Short mmCIF file of C-alpha atoms in Angstrom, two decimals:
data_model
loop_
_atom_site.label_atom_id
_atom_site.label_comp_id
_atom_site.label_asym_id
_atom_site.label_seq_id
_atom_site.Cartn_x
_atom_site.Cartn_y
_atom_site.Cartn_z
CA UNK A 27 20.65 32.14 3.46
CA UNK A 28 19.13 28.64 2.10
CA UNK A 29 21.03 27.37 -1.32
CA UNK A 30 19.66 24.33 -3.00
CA UNK A 31 21.63 22.19 -5.15
CA UNK A 32 20.58 18.82 -7.00
CA UNK A 33 22.88 16.36 -8.85
CA UNK A 34 23.46 15.52 -11.27
CA UNK A 35 22.46 18.52 -13.75
CA UNK A 36 21.53 15.94 -16.15
CA UNK A 37 20.68 12.14 -17.00
CA UNK A 38 20.51 9.84 -19.34
CA UNK A 39 18.97 6.31 -18.85
CA UNK A 40 17.71 3.42 -20.32
CA UNK A 41 13.99 1.82 -19.93
CA UNK A 42 13.77 0.00 -16.89
CA UNK A 43 16.83 1.06 -14.97
CA UNK A 44 16.52 2.25 -11.36
CA UNK A 45 17.78 5.63 -10.78
CA UNK A 46 18.44 8.15 -8.03
CA UNK A 47 18.36 12.05 -8.10
CA UNK A 48 20.06 14.18 -4.98
CA UNK A 49 18.78 17.16 -3.69
CA UNK A 50 21.18 18.92 -0.85
CA UNK A 51 20.00 21.34 0.65
CA UNK A 52 22.60 24.29 2.82
CA UNK A 53 19.77 24.92 5.99
CA UNK A 54 18.19 22.35 7.94
CA UNK A 55 15.53 24.14 9.73
CA UNK A 56 13.07 23.15 7.37
CA UNK A 57 9.44 23.11 6.66
CA UNK A 58 9.19 20.52 4.01
CA UNK A 59 10.77 19.41 0.93
CA UNK A 60 8.48 18.60 -2.36
CA UNK A 61 9.17 17.10 -5.44
CA UNK A 62 8.12 17.94 -7.93
CA UNK A 63 8.29 16.93 -12.42
CA UNK A 64 8.01 19.29 -15.14
CA UNK A 65 7.55 18.85 -18.90
CA UNK A 66 8.86 21.37 -21.27
CA UNK A 67 7.40 24.64 -20.59
CA UNK A 68 4.83 23.25 -19.30
CA UNK A 69 4.05 23.67 -14.91
CA UNK A 70 5.36 21.64 -12.03
CA UNK A 71 3.33 18.74 -10.80
CA UNK A 72 3.86 17.85 -7.50
CA UNK A 73 5.21 14.30 -6.97
CA UNK A 74 6.36 13.63 -2.70
CA UNK A 75 5.85 15.87 -0.10
CA UNK A 76 8.12 14.85 2.81
CA UNK A 77 7.07 16.77 6.25
CA UNK A 78 10.91 17.91 8.76
CA UNK A 79 9.21 15.11 10.41
CA UNK A 80 9.23 12.46 8.28
CA UNK A 81 11.75 10.06 6.54
CA UNK A 82 10.32 9.18 3.45
CA UNK A 83 7.66 9.35 1.17
CA UNK A 84 6.32 6.89 -1.38
CA UNK A 85 3.92 7.08 -4.21
CA UNK A 86 4.15 3.85 -6.93
CA UNK A 87 7.66 4.11 -8.14
CA UNK A 88 8.75 6.88 -6.64
CA UNK A 89 10.18 7.04 -3.38
CA UNK A 90 11.63 10.10 -1.82
CA UNK A 91 13.97 10.24 1.51
CA UNK A 92 14.60 13.63 4.10
CA UNK A 93 17.89 13.49 5.96
CA UNK A 94 17.19 16.65 7.40
CA UNK A 95 20.69 16.91 9.88
CA UNK A 96 22.72 16.56 6.41
CA UNK A 97 21.10 18.82 4.19
CA UNK A 98 20.00 15.91 1.76
CA UNK A 99 17.40 14.27 -0.04
CA UNK A 100 16.83 11.22 -2.89
CA UNK A 101 14.12 10.51 -5.77
CA UNK A 102 14.02 7.26 -6.07
CA UNK A 103 12.48 5.93 -9.66
CA UNK A 104 11.70 2.24 -10.32
CA UNK A 105 11.99 0.59 -13.49
CA UNK A 106 12.17 4.35 -15.63
CA UNK A 107 10.01 4.56 -18.18
CA UNK A 108 10.33 6.78 -21.50
CA UNK A 109 7.14 8.77 -20.49
CA UNK A 110 9.24 9.56 -16.89
CA UNK A 111 11.66 11.47 -19.18
CA UNK A 112 11.23 15.19 -17.87
CA UNK A 113 12.60 17.82 -15.36
CA UNK A 114 12.36 16.89 -12.04
CA UNK A 115 13.10 19.94 -9.24
CA UNK A 116 13.34 19.79 -5.48
CA UNK A 117 11.96 22.59 -3.36
CA UNK A 118 12.42 23.73 0.21
CA UNK A 119 9.90 25.40 2.04
CA UNK A 120 11.18 27.58 4.65
CA UNK A 121 8.85 27.76 7.33
CA UNK A 122 8.65 31.16 7.66
CA UNK A 123 5.92 33.11 7.44
CA UNK A 124 5.46 32.98 3.91
CA UNK A 125 6.00 29.10 3.37
CA UNK A 126 7.68 30.63 0.14
CA UNK A 127 9.76 27.59 -2.00
CA UNK A 128 12.83 27.79 -2.69
CA UNK A 129 14.28 25.41 -5.73
CA UNK A 130 17.03 24.30 -7.15
CA UNK A 131 17.91 24.11 -10.81
CA UNK A 132 16.93 20.83 -11.75
CA UNK A 133 17.71 17.22 -12.92
CA UNK A 134 16.81 16.79 -16.79
CA UNK A 135 16.01 13.14 -17.12
CA UNK A 136 16.02 11.03 -20.71
CA UNK A 137 14.53 8.24 -20.67
CA UNK A 138 15.60 6.18 -23.59
CA UNK A 139 13.46 3.73 -24.51
CA UNK B 4 -4.13 18.63 -12.67
CA UNK B 5 -4.06 20.51 -9.77
CA UNK B 6 -7.40 23.17 -10.30
CA UNK B 7 -5.20 26.09 -11.13
CA UNK B 8 -5.48 28.12 -14.22
CA UNK B 9 -3.32 30.95 -15.54
CA UNK B 10 -4.46 33.38 -18.63
CA UNK B 11 -2.48 33.83 -21.36
CA UNK B 12 -0.14 31.14 -21.86
CA UNK B 13 1.77 32.79 -23.78
CA UNK B 14 2.29 36.60 -24.59
CA UNK B 15 5.42 39.04 -26.36
CA UNK B 16 5.69 42.12 -24.90
CA UNK B 17 7.54 45.41 -25.69
CA UNK B 18 10.72 46.54 -23.52
CA UNK B 19 9.47 49.32 -21.34
CA UNK B 20 5.07 48.07 -21.74
CA UNK B 21 3.12 46.62 -18.34
CA UNK B 22 1.56 43.94 -18.44
CA UNK B 23 -0.68 41.59 -16.13
CA UNK B 24 -0.64 38.16 -15.76
CA UNK B 25 -3.88 36.72 -14.39
CA UNK B 26 -3.99 33.59 -12.61
CA UNK B 27 -7.54 31.98 -10.92
CA UNK B 28 -6.79 28.86 -8.09
CA UNK B 29 -8.44 26.87 -6.01
CA UNK B 30 -11.56 27.28 -3.92
CA UNK B 31 -10.25 27.80 0.04
CA UNK B 32 -6.74 28.01 -1.00
CA UNK B 33 -6.36 31.19 0.78
CA UNK B 34 -2.43 32.13 -0.03
CA UNK B 35 -1.51 32.14 -3.73
CA UNK B 36 2.29 32.90 -5.03
CA UNK B 37 4.02 33.82 -7.66
CA UNK B 38 7.54 32.64 -9.28
CA UNK B 39 9.76 33.87 -12.14
CA UNK B 40 10.99 30.75 -14.01
CA UNK B 41 14.28 31.67 -16.58
CA UNK B 42 14.98 29.52 -19.15
CA UNK B 43 17.31 26.32 -17.24
CA UNK B 44 16.27 27.33 -13.84
CA UNK B 45 14.16 26.59 -11.07
CA UNK B 46 11.49 29.12 -10.05
CA UNK B 47 12.82 31.93 -7.89
CA UNK B 48 9.79 33.43 -5.63
CA UNK B 49 8.93 37.11 -6.36
CA UNK B 50 5.88 37.40 -3.66
CA UNK B 51 2.68 35.48 -1.83
CA UNK B 52 -0.98 36.55 -0.56
CA UNK B 53 -2.68 36.19 1.49
CA UNK B 54 -6.47 36.57 2.04
CA UNK B 55 -6.04 39.52 -0.13
CA UNK B 56 -2.70 41.27 1.78
CA UNK B 57 0.60 40.80 0.58
CA UNK B 58 2.23 38.47 3.02
CA UNK B 59 5.82 38.16 1.75
CA UNK B 60 7.85 38.77 -0.46
CA UNK B 61 10.84 37.85 -2.48
CA UNK B 62 14.13 39.80 -4.51
CA UNK B 63 12.28 41.11 -7.33
CA UNK B 64 11.95 45.55 -7.56
CA UNK B 65 8.90 47.57 -7.14
CA UNK B 66 8.16 47.84 -10.14
CA UNK B 67 6.47 43.62 -9.81
CA UNK B 68 3.28 43.97 -7.98
CA UNK B 69 0.29 41.73 -7.75
CA UNK B 70 -3.23 41.44 -6.53
CA UNK B 71 -5.59 38.89 -4.17
CA UNK B 72 -9.39 38.80 -4.54
CA UNK B 73 -11.89 37.38 -2.93
CA UNK B 74 -12.59 35.03 -5.79
CA UNK B 75 -9.78 33.07 -5.46
CA UNK B 76 -8.13 34.91 -8.18
CA UNK B 77 -5.30 37.40 -8.68
CA UNK B 78 -2.98 39.71 -10.78
CA UNK B 79 1.24 39.15 -11.60
CA UNK B 80 1.81 43.18 -12.73
CA UNK B 81 5.17 44.14 -14.15
CA UNK B 82 5.50 47.45 -14.85
CA UNK B 83 8.46 48.62 -17.31
CA UNK B 84 9.50 45.61 -19.10
CA UNK B 85 12.76 44.56 -19.69
CA UNK B 86 14.57 42.01 -21.71
CA UNK B 87 15.27 39.88 -18.53
CA UNK B 88 11.79 40.13 -17.09
CA UNK B 89 11.72 37.22 -20.16
CA UNK B 90 10.92 33.86 -18.38
CA UNK B 91 7.76 31.86 -17.08
CA UNK B 92 5.52 32.86 -14.71
CA UNK B 93 3.87 30.28 -12.25
CA UNK B 94 1.33 30.92 -9.93
CA UNK B 95 0.82 28.39 -6.57
CA UNK B 96 -2.11 28.26 -3.92
CA UNK B 97 -0.92 26.48 -0.96
CA UNK B 98 -2.78 23.78 1.48
CA UNK B 99 -1.62 22.00 3.92
CA UNK B 100 1.69 22.73 2.67
CA UNK B 101 1.25 21.49 -0.01
CA UNK B 102 1.44 23.61 -3.37
CA UNK B 103 -0.70 23.22 -6.79
CA UNK B 104 1.34 25.23 -9.50
CA UNK B 105 -0.64 26.34 -12.79
CA UNK B 106 0.20 25.73 -16.33
CA UNK B 107 2.08 29.10 -16.56
CA UNK B 108 2.50 31.75 -18.85
CA UNK B 109 5.50 32.47 -21.04
CA UNK B 110 6.24 35.92 -21.39
CA UNK B 111 8.46 37.16 -24.19
CA UNK B 112 10.25 40.81 -24.14
CA UNK B 113 11.37 42.17 -27.06
#
């Protein structure tokens, strides 16, 4: 059974700092991995999608890496801003018939001005 | 904006009642999934519909049921509500492996 873990559960950094969020999964047979952002009480916004054949994806100040063999992904945020404050969730698509997403419990990020 | 809308935004129900939540996804997105997110947790997969047929189900009892319609809208129905059903319910449409989530419906069962 696929399990997804995210550490740390919460992180507080001063504005301008670079930071890394971690995601690990137990079964390397994944179809893809997605990173989402969730603001309090809101839906999920897809940030980056990494296919199983890819090693990384970049969008602006965000860079996500994927190492299937070790069951790990990282989300790197450069030059953090207060507007980056949110919960960040990673999810793996197990590639089965349903393409269901299996989520971690998220990392709550607070960027202090 | 993902183009996925959900209604209502918030809902309060009493234990034992029934509820219907609605989702409208983007044109051309044939797959819709529903997730339950309890406070402080990641979303949990409830079920998925593809071209109006249930295409997979998570670990949820039969009192959770759904429908998908030809106009890319869908419903999540929950019967005999329990206190633990209080959560944010999210629908997501999919295209080329990427999931597009709606803003969610916050259900409170008292």
